[in-house]
């Protein structure tokens, strides 16, 4: 997610907070991780761009550290129709 951040010293919304929350394994959740980046730098401020890569690294480490195996279940192919 992406949110404008209210800062009293500037009298309004100044800057952003980028966020990403996820869980794993998908079909038997055992871990939940939330990543929040206040005031991301470098021109990118979207959660999927800034916070999701951090989530991936932390979740990968946590799953390995906790010895939680992959589910082995492939994601379903869902038809995309309108």
PDB file of C-alpha atoms in Angstrom:
ATOM      1  CA  UNK A   1       0.000   0.000   0.000  1.00  0.00           C
ATOM      2  CA  UNK A   2       0.893   3.617  -0.299  1.00  0.00           C
ATOM      3  CA  UNK A   3      -0.293   6.419   1.973  1.00  0.00           C
ATOM      4  CA  UNK A   4       0.266  10.151   2.201  1.00  0.00           C
ATOM      5  CA  UNK A   5       1.809  11.046   5.538  1.00  0.00           C
ATOM      6  CA  UNK A   6       0.498  13.965   7.610  1.00  0.00           C
ATOM      7  CA  UNK A   7       3.297  16.046   9.133  1.00  0.00           C
ATOM      8  CA  UNK A   8       2.232  18.803  11.511  1.00  0.00           C
ATOM      9  CA  UNK A   9       5.439  20.796  11.001  1.00  0.00           C
ATOM     10  CA  UNK A  10       4.685  21.255   7.291  1.00  0.00           C
ATOM     11  CA  UNK A  11       0.991  21.894   7.921  1.00  0.00           C
ATOM     12  CA  UNK A  12      -0.340  19.018   5.849  1.00  0.00           C
ATOM     13  CA  UNK A  13       0.557  15.921   3.931  1.00  0.00           C
ATOM     14  CA  UNK A  14       4.288  15.749   3.246  1.00  0.00           C
ATOM     15  CA  UNK A  15       5.800  12.530   2.020  1.00  0.00           C
ATOM     16  CA  UNK A  16       4.612   8.948   1.898  1.00  0.00           C
ATOM     17  CA  UNK A  17       4.559   5.691   3.807  1.00  0.00           C
ATOM     18  CA  UNK A  18       4.964   2.542   1.708  1.00  0.00           C
ATOM     19  CA  UNK A  19       3.700  -0.762   3.098  1.00  0.00           C
ATOM     20  CA  UNK A  20       3.390  -4.444   2.276  1.00  0.00           C
ATOM     21  CA  UNK A  21       1.853  -7.182   4.446  1.00  0.00           C
ATOM     22  CA  UNK A  22       1.886 -10.867   3.622  1.00  0.00           C
ATOM     23  CA  UNK A  23       1.816 -14.371   5.046  1.00  0.00           C
ATOM     24  CA  UNK A  24       3.303 -17.770   4.247  1.00  0.00           C
ATOM     25  CA  UNK A  25       2.910 -20.561   3.414  1.00  0.00           C
ATOM     26  CA  UNK A  26      -0.127 -19.561   1.391  1.00  0.00           C
ATOM     27  CA  UNK A  27      -2.223 -22.671   2.049  1.00  0.00           C
ATOM     28  CA  UNK A  28      -1.198 -23.081   5.717  1.00  0.00           C
ATOM     29  CA  UNK A  29      -0.179 -19.658   7.073  1.00  0.00           C
ATOM     30  CA  UNK A  30       2.356 -19.781   9.890  1.00  0.00           C
ATOM     31  CA  UNK A  31       4.099 -16.418   9.546  1.00  0.00           C
ATOM     32  CA  UNK A  32       2.778 -12.898   9.000  1.00  0.00           C
ATOM     33  CA  UNK A  33       5.130 -10.033   8.210  1.00  0.00           C
ATOM     34  CA  UNK A  34       4.365  -6.349   7.736  1.00  0.00           C
ATOM     35  CA  UNK A  35       6.892  -3.911   6.284  1.00  0.00           C
ATOM     36  CA  UNK A  36       6.354  -0.161   6.599  1.00  0.00           C
ATOM     37  CA  UNK A  37       8.795   2.348   5.118  1.00  0.00           C
ATOM     38  CA  UNK A  38       8.211   5.903   6.270  1.00  0.00           C
ATOM     39  CA  UNK A  39       9.538   8.540   3.884  1.00  0.00           C
ATOM     40  CA  UNK A  40      11.032   6.316   1.181  1.00  0.00           C
ATOM     41  CA  UNK A  41      13.785   7.997  -0.816  1.00  0.00           C
ATOM     42  CA  UNK A  42      14.815   7.869  -4.461  1.00  0.00           C
ATOM     43  CA  UNK A  43      11.574   8.811  -6.177  1.00  0.00           C
ATOM     44  CA  UNK A  44       9.819   5.476  -5.624  1.00  0.00           C
ATOM     45  CA  UNK A  45       7.205   5.423  -2.893  1.00  0.00           C
ATOM     46  CA  UNK A  46       4.773   2.635  -3.810  1.00  0.00           C
ATOM     47  CA  UNK A  47       4.459  -0.306  -1.426  1.00  0.00           C
ATOM     48  CA  UNK A  48       4.960  -2.864  -4.176  1.00  0.00           C
ATOM     49  CA  UNK A  49       8.181  -1.183  -5.273  1.00  0.00           C
ATOM     50  CA  UNK A  50       9.689  -0.194  -1.918  1.00  0.00           C
ATOM     51  CA  UNK A  51       8.308  -2.506   0.793  1.00  0.00           C
ATOM     52  CA  UNK A  52       7.593  -5.751  -1.119  1.00  0.00           C
ATOM     53  CA  UNK A  53      11.271  -6.528  -1.858  1.00  0.00           C
ATOM     54  CA  UNK A  54      12.054  -6.123   1.860  1.00  0.00           C
ATOM     55  CA  UNK A  55       9.135  -8.434   2.693  1.00  0.00           C
ATOM     56  CA  UNK A  56      10.493 -11.060   0.292  1.00  0.00           C
ATOM     57  CA  UNK A  57      13.949 -11.031   1.885  1.00  0.00           C
ATOM     58  CA  UNK A  58      12.633 -11.126   5.456  1.00  0.00           C
ATOM     59  CA  UNK A  59      10.042 -13.834   4.713  1.00  0.00           C
ATOM     60  CA  UNK A  60      12.568 -15.996   2.860  1.00  0.00           C
ATOM     61  CA  UNK A  61      14.946 -15.755   5.825  1.00  0.00           C
ATOM     62  CA  UNK A  62      12.184 -16.425   8.380  1.00  0.00           C
ATOM     63  CA  UNK A  63      10.873 -19.496   6.537  1.00  0.00           C
ATOM     64  CA  UNK A  64      14.383 -20.937   6.321  1.00  0.00           C
ATOM     65  CA  UNK A  65      15.214 -20.056   9.932  1.00  0.00           C
ATOM     66  CA  UNK A  66      11.992 -21.657  11.198  1.00  0.00           C
ATOM     67  CA  UNK A  67      12.485 -24.641   8.880  1.00  0.00           C
ATOM     68  CA  UNK A  68       9.064 -24.186   7.334  1.00  0.00           C
ATOM     69  CA  UNK A  69       9.059 -26.093   4.040  1.00  0.00           C
ATOM     70  CA  UNK A  70       7.430 -24.845   0.855  1.00  0.00           C
ATOM     71  CA  UNK A  71       3.931 -26.189   0.384  1.00  0.00           C
ATOM     72  CA  UNK A  72       4.761 -27.664  -2.987  1.00  0.00           C
ATOM     73  CA  UNK A  73       1.327 -26.698  -4.185  1.00  0.00           C
ATOM     74  CA  UNK A  74       1.373 -24.808  -7.455  1.00  0.00           C
ATOM     75  CA  UNK A  75      -0.730 -21.687  -7.712  1.00  0.00           C
ATOM     76  CA  UNK A  76      -3.994 -22.330  -9.517  1.00  0.00           C
ATOM     77  CA  UNK A  77      -4.439 -21.002 -13.023  1.00  0.00           C
ATOM     78  CA  UNK A  78      -7.518 -18.873 -12.752  1.00  0.00           C
ATOM     79  CA  UNK A  79      -9.245 -17.771 -15.937  1.00  0.00           C
ATOM     80  CA  UNK A  80      -9.278 -14.056 -16.517  1.00  0.00           C
ATOM     81  CA  UNK A  81     -12.517 -13.144 -18.200  1.00  0.00           C
ATOM     82  CA  UNK A  82     -14.649 -10.047 -18.152  1.00  0.00           C
TER      83      UNK A  82
END
